[in-house]
Short mmCIF file of N, CA and C in Angstrom, two decimals:
data_model
loop_
_atom_site.label_atom_id
_atom_site.label_comp_id
_atom_site.label_asym_id
_atom_site.label_seq_id
_atom_site.Cartn_x
_atom_site.Cartn_y
_atom_site.Cartn_z
N UNK A 1 -15.99 -15.99 34.20
CA UNK A 1 -15.50 -14.69 33.82
C UNK A 1 -16.25 -14.25 32.57
N UNK A 2 -17.12 -13.31 32.73
CA UNK A 2 -17.93 -12.84 31.63
C UNK A 2 -17.34 -11.54 31.12
N UNK A 3 -16.62 -11.62 30.00
CA UNK A 3 -15.90 -10.48 29.46
C UNK A 3 -16.85 -9.49 28.80
N UNK A 4 -17.89 -9.97 28.14
CA UNK A 4 -18.79 -9.08 27.43
C UNK A 4 -19.58 -8.17 28.36
N UNK A 5 -19.85 -8.60 29.57
CA UNK A 5 -20.59 -7.75 30.50
C UNK A 5 -19.73 -6.61 31.04
N UNK A 6 -18.40 -6.73 30.93
CA UNK A 6 -17.50 -5.70 31.41
C UNK A 6 -17.29 -4.59 30.38
N UNK A 7 -17.78 -4.78 29.16
CA UNK A 7 -17.59 -3.77 28.11
C UNK A 7 -18.70 -2.74 28.22
N UNK A 8 -18.32 -1.49 28.22
CA UNK A 8 -19.28 -0.39 28.28
C UNK A 8 -19.93 -0.22 26.91
N UNK A 9 -21.23 -0.20 26.79
CA UNK A 9 -21.89 -0.06 25.48
C UNK A 9 -21.51 1.24 24.75
N UNK A 10 -21.10 2.26 25.47
CA UNK A 10 -20.70 3.52 24.83
C UNK A 10 -19.36 3.36 24.10
N UNK A 11 -18.59 2.35 24.47
CA UNK A 11 -17.29 2.12 23.87
C UNK A 11 -17.36 1.24 22.62
N UNK A 12 -18.51 0.64 22.31
CA UNK A 12 -18.63 -0.27 21.18
C UNK A 12 -18.29 0.39 19.84
N UNK A 13 -18.72 1.64 19.56
CA UNK A 13 -18.30 2.25 18.29
C UNK A 13 -16.78 2.43 18.18
N UNK A 14 -16.14 2.77 19.30
CA UNK A 14 -14.68 2.93 19.29
C UNK A 14 -13.99 1.59 19.04
N UNK A 15 -14.52 0.55 19.61
CA UNK A 15 -13.96 -0.79 19.41
C UNK A 15 -14.12 -1.21 17.95
N UNK A 16 -15.29 -0.93 17.36
CA UNK A 16 -15.53 -1.28 15.96
C UNK A 16 -14.59 -0.50 15.04
N UNK A 17 -14.44 0.80 15.29
CA UNK A 17 -13.54 1.61 14.47
C UNK A 17 -12.10 1.14 14.65
N UNK A 18 -11.72 0.79 15.86
CA UNK A 18 -10.37 0.28 16.11
C UNK A 18 -10.10 -1.01 15.37
N UNK A 19 -11.08 -1.92 15.35
CA UNK A 19 -10.93 -3.18 14.62
C UNK A 19 -10.82 -2.93 13.11
N UNK A 20 -11.63 -1.99 12.60
CA UNK A 20 -11.58 -1.67 11.17
C UNK A 20 -10.22 -1.06 10.80
N UNK A 21 -9.72 -0.16 11.65
CA UNK A 21 -8.42 0.44 11.38
C UNK A 21 -7.30 -0.60 11.46
N UNK A 22 -7.44 -1.54 12.38
CA UNK A 22 -6.46 -2.61 12.48
C UNK A 22 -6.44 -3.45 11.21
N UNK A 23 -7.62 -3.75 10.66
CA UNK A 23 -7.68 -4.51 9.41
C UNK A 23 -7.05 -3.72 8.25
N UNK A 24 -7.35 -2.43 8.19
CA UNK A 24 -6.77 -1.60 7.13
C UNK A 24 -5.25 -1.52 7.29
N UNK A 25 -4.79 -1.36 8.51
CA UNK A 25 -3.35 -1.28 8.76
C UNK A 25 -2.66 -2.58 8.36
N UNK A 26 -3.28 -3.70 8.65
CA UNK A 26 -2.69 -4.99 8.28
C UNK A 26 -2.63 -5.14 6.76
N UNK A 27 -3.66 -4.67 6.05
CA UNK A 27 -3.63 -4.72 4.58
C UNK A 27 -2.52 -3.82 4.03
N UNK A 28 -2.39 -2.62 4.58
CA UNK A 28 -1.35 -1.71 4.12
C UNK A 28 0.02 -2.30 4.40
N UNK A 29 0.22 -2.84 5.57
CA UNK A 29 1.51 -3.45 5.91
C UNK A 29 1.81 -4.61 4.96
N UNK A 30 0.80 -5.39 4.64
CA UNK A 30 1.00 -6.50 3.71
C UNK A 30 1.44 -6.03 2.34
N UNK A 31 0.79 -4.98 1.81
CA UNK A 31 1.17 -4.45 0.50
C UNK A 31 2.55 -3.81 0.53
N UNK A 32 2.85 -3.08 1.60
CA UNK A 32 4.16 -2.43 1.71
C UNK A 32 5.27 -3.47 1.79
N UNK A 33 5.07 -4.51 2.58
CA UNK A 33 6.09 -5.55 2.69
C UNK A 33 6.29 -6.27 1.37
N UNK A 34 5.21 -6.47 0.62
CA UNK A 34 5.32 -7.11 -0.68
C UNK A 34 6.10 -6.21 -1.65
N UNK A 35 5.83 -4.92 -1.63
CA UNK A 35 6.54 -3.99 -2.50
C UNK A 35 8.03 -3.92 -2.11
N UNK A 36 8.30 -3.85 -0.81
CA UNK A 36 9.69 -3.82 -0.36
C UNK A 36 10.42 -5.10 -0.74
N UNK A 37 9.74 -6.21 -0.64
CA UNK A 37 10.35 -7.48 -1.03
C UNK A 37 10.71 -7.47 -2.50
N UNK A 38 9.84 -6.94 -3.34
CA UNK A 38 10.14 -6.86 -4.77
C UNK A 38 11.31 -5.94 -5.06
N UNK A 39 11.36 -4.79 -4.38
CA UNK A 39 12.45 -3.84 -4.60
C UNK A 39 13.77 -4.44 -4.13
N UNK A 40 13.76 -5.06 -2.96
CA UNK A 40 14.99 -5.68 -2.44
C UNK A 40 15.44 -6.82 -3.35
N UNK A 41 14.49 -7.61 -3.87
CA UNK A 41 14.83 -8.69 -4.79
C UNK A 41 15.47 -8.13 -6.06
N UNK A 42 14.95 -7.01 -6.57
CA UNK A 42 15.52 -6.39 -7.76
C UNK A 42 16.94 -5.90 -7.48
N UNK A 43 17.15 -5.22 -6.35
CA UNK A 43 18.47 -4.71 -6.02
C UNK A 43 19.47 -5.85 -5.80
N UNK A 44 19.04 -6.92 -5.15
CA UNK A 44 19.94 -8.05 -4.95
C UNK A 44 20.24 -8.75 -6.26
N UNK A 45 19.29 -8.77 -7.19
CA UNK A 45 19.56 -9.34 -8.51
C UNK A 45 20.61 -8.55 -9.26
N UNK A 46 20.50 -7.21 -9.20
CA UNK A 46 21.49 -6.36 -9.85
C UNK A 46 22.86 -6.54 -9.20
N UNK A 47 22.88 -6.59 -7.87
CA UNK A 47 24.13 -6.80 -7.16
C UNK A 47 24.73 -8.17 -7.49
N UNK A 48 23.89 -9.19 -7.58
CA UNK A 48 24.37 -10.53 -7.94
C UNK A 48 24.96 -10.56 -9.34
N UNK A 49 24.32 -9.86 -10.28
CA UNK A 49 24.86 -9.80 -11.64
C UNK A 49 26.21 -9.08 -11.66
N UNK A 50 26.33 -8.02 -10.88
CA UNK A 50 27.60 -7.30 -10.81
C UNK A 50 28.69 -8.17 -10.19
N UNK A 51 28.35 -8.90 -9.15
CA UNK A 51 29.33 -9.80 -8.51
C UNK A 51 29.73 -10.90 -9.47
N UNK A 52 28.77 -11.45 -10.22
CA UNK A 52 29.10 -12.47 -11.22
C UNK A 52 30.04 -11.91 -12.28
N UNK A 53 29.81 -10.65 -12.66
CA UNK A 53 30.67 -10.02 -13.65
C UNK A 53 32.08 -9.84 -13.09
N UNK A 54 32.18 -9.44 -11.82
CA UNK A 54 33.50 -9.27 -11.21
C UNK A 54 34.21 -10.60 -11.01
N UNK A 55 33.47 -11.66 -10.79
CA UNK A 55 34.09 -12.96 -10.55
C UNK A 55 34.48 -13.66 -11.83
N UNK A 56 34.16 -13.10 -12.93
CA UNK A 56 34.55 -13.73 -14.18
C UNK A 56 33.37 -13.96 -15.08
N UNK A 57 32.21 -14.22 -14.50
CA UNK A 57 31.00 -14.42 -15.28
C UNK A 57 31.19 -15.43 -16.39
N UNK A 58 30.68 -15.13 -17.57
CA UNK A 58 30.79 -16.08 -18.67
C UNK A 58 32.21 -16.18 -19.24
N UNK A 59 32.99 -15.12 -19.11
CA UNK A 59 34.36 -15.14 -19.60
C UNK A 59 35.27 -14.98 -18.39
N UNK A 60 36.24 -15.85 -18.25
CA UNK A 60 37.03 -15.92 -17.02
C UNK A 60 37.84 -14.66 -16.74
N UNK A 61 38.29 -13.94 -17.74
CA UNK A 61 39.17 -12.79 -17.51
C UNK A 61 38.42 -11.48 -17.40
N UNK A 62 37.13 -11.47 -17.63
CA UNK A 62 36.39 -10.20 -17.68
C UNK A 62 36.38 -9.49 -16.32
N UNK A 63 36.29 -10.25 -15.23
CA UNK A 63 36.28 -9.64 -13.90
C UNK A 63 37.59 -8.93 -13.60
N UNK A 64 38.70 -9.55 -13.95
CA UNK A 64 40.00 -8.91 -13.73
C UNK A 64 40.15 -7.68 -14.60
N UNK A 65 39.73 -7.77 -15.84
CA UNK A 65 39.83 -6.62 -16.73
C UNK A 65 38.98 -5.46 -16.22
N UNK A 66 37.77 -5.77 -15.75
CA UNK A 66 36.90 -4.72 -15.22
C UNK A 66 37.50 -4.10 -13.96
N UNK A 67 38.10 -4.89 -13.10
CA UNK A 67 38.73 -4.37 -11.90
C UNK A 67 39.92 -3.48 -12.25
N UNK A 68 40.72 -3.88 -13.24
CA UNK A 68 41.88 -3.08 -13.64
C UNK A 68 41.43 -1.76 -14.25
N UNK A 69 40.41 -1.79 -15.09
CA UNK A 69 39.90 -0.56 -15.70
C UNK A 69 39.33 0.37 -14.64
N UNK A 70 38.61 -0.19 -13.66
CA UNK A 70 38.04 0.62 -12.58
C UNK A 70 39.14 1.28 -11.75
N UNK A 71 40.17 0.52 -11.40
CA UNK A 71 41.29 1.10 -10.64
C UNK A 71 42.02 2.16 -11.44
N UNK A 72 42.21 1.95 -12.74
CA UNK A 72 42.87 2.94 -13.58
C UNK A 72 42.03 4.21 -13.68
N UNK A 73 40.71 4.07 -13.78
CA UNK A 73 39.83 5.24 -13.84
C UNK A 73 39.88 6.01 -12.52
N UNK A 74 39.89 5.32 -11.40
CA UNK A 74 39.99 6.00 -10.10
C UNK A 74 41.32 6.72 -9.95
N UNK A 75 42.42 6.09 -10.40
CA UNK A 75 43.73 6.72 -10.34
C UNK A 75 43.78 7.95 -11.24
N UNK A 76 43.22 7.84 -12.43
CA UNK A 76 43.20 8.98 -13.35
C UNK A 76 42.38 10.14 -12.80
N UNK A 77 41.24 9.84 -12.19
CA UNK A 77 40.41 10.88 -11.59
C UNK A 77 41.13 11.55 -10.43
N UNK A 78 41.80 10.75 -9.60
CA UNK A 78 42.55 11.32 -8.48
C UNK A 78 43.68 12.21 -9.00
N UNK A 79 44.40 11.76 -10.02
CA UNK A 79 45.48 12.56 -10.60
C UNK A 79 44.93 13.86 -11.18
N UNK A 80 43.78 13.78 -11.85
CA UNK A 80 43.17 14.97 -12.43
C UNK A 80 42.80 15.98 -11.34
N UNK A 81 42.18 15.50 -10.27
CA UNK A 81 41.75 16.41 -9.21
C UNK A 81 42.93 17.03 -8.46
N UNK A 82 44.04 16.30 -8.36
CA UNK A 82 45.21 16.82 -7.66
C UNK A 82 45.99 17.78 -8.55
N UNK A 83 46.15 17.43 -9.82
CA UNK A 83 47.03 18.18 -10.71
C UNK A 83 46.33 19.29 -11.49
N UNK A 84 45.04 19.20 -11.70
CA UNK A 84 44.33 20.15 -12.55
C UNK A 84 44.38 21.60 -12.06
N UNK A 85 44.19 21.88 -10.79
CA UNK A 85 44.21 23.30 -10.38
C UNK A 85 45.55 23.99 -10.67
N UNK A 86 46.66 23.29 -10.49
CA UNK A 86 47.97 23.90 -10.77
C UNK A 86 48.16 24.13 -12.26
N UNK A 87 47.80 23.15 -13.07
CA UNK A 87 47.96 23.30 -14.52
C UNK A 87 46.98 24.32 -15.09
N UNK A 88 45.79 24.39 -14.52
CA UNK A 88 44.81 25.35 -15.02
C UNK A 88 45.21 26.78 -14.70
N UNK A 89 45.95 26.97 -13.61
CA UNK A 89 46.43 28.32 -13.30
C UNK A 89 47.49 28.74 -14.31
N UNK A 90 48.34 27.79 -14.74
CA UNK A 90 49.40 28.11 -15.70
C UNK A 90 48.89 28.14 -17.13
N UNK A 91 48.01 27.21 -17.49
CA UNK A 91 47.51 27.08 -18.87
C UNK A 91 45.99 27.01 -18.86
N UNK A 92 45.31 28.15 -18.77
CA UNK A 92 43.84 28.11 -18.73
C UNK A 92 43.26 27.67 -20.08
N UNK A 93 42.38 26.68 -20.03
CA UNK A 93 41.72 26.16 -21.23
C UNK A 93 40.22 26.08 -20.96
N UNK A 94 39.47 25.72 -21.99
CA UNK A 94 38.03 25.53 -21.80
C UNK A 94 37.74 24.37 -20.86
N UNK A 95 38.60 23.36 -20.87
CA UNK A 95 38.43 22.23 -19.95
C UNK A 95 38.43 22.72 -18.51
N UNK A 96 39.35 23.62 -18.19
CA UNK A 96 39.43 24.15 -16.84
C UNK A 96 38.18 24.95 -16.49
N UNK A 97 37.68 25.70 -17.47
CA UNK A 97 36.49 26.51 -17.24
C UNK A 97 35.25 25.61 -17.06
N UNK A 98 35.15 24.54 -17.86
CA UNK A 98 33.99 23.62 -17.76
C UNK A 98 33.89 22.99 -16.39
N UNK A 99 35.01 22.61 -15.82
CA UNK A 99 35.00 21.91 -14.54
C UNK A 99 35.21 22.83 -13.35
N UNK A 100 35.25 24.14 -13.59
CA UNK A 100 35.26 25.10 -12.50
C UNK A 100 36.61 25.32 -11.84
N UNK A 101 37.72 25.01 -12.53
CA UNK A 101 39.02 25.23 -11.94
C UNK A 101 39.46 26.68 -12.08
N UNK A 102 38.85 27.41 -13.03
CA UNK A 102 39.07 28.84 -13.15
C UNK A 102 37.71 29.52 -13.28
N UNK A 103 37.57 30.72 -12.79
CA UNK A 103 36.25 31.39 -12.86
C UNK A 103 35.94 31.88 -14.26
#
C-alpha cells in the first residue's frame, strides 16, 4: 500500500498549510489551557481560604461569628427592602431619595 503515490501533487500546499495551522492551534490550545489552569487554581485558592475561614480557620469561633454576621446582614437587608417603601412614603428623607424609594 503506497500512500504517497495516492496524494495529488496539487494538494501538497494545502496539506502543508493544514499541518502548520494544526501546529499553531495546538500551541494556542496549550497556552489557553495553561492560563485557564492558573485562573481556576487562583479561584479555588480563594474559595479554599473562604471555606477555611468559615470552618474556624486559625480561631475556632471565627467561622460561627462570620456566619451569624452574614445572616444578620441578610435579615437587615430584607427588612429594609420590605419596610422602606412604606416608611419612605410617610417620612421622606434623603436616605429614601438616595436609594430611589421616592422620586
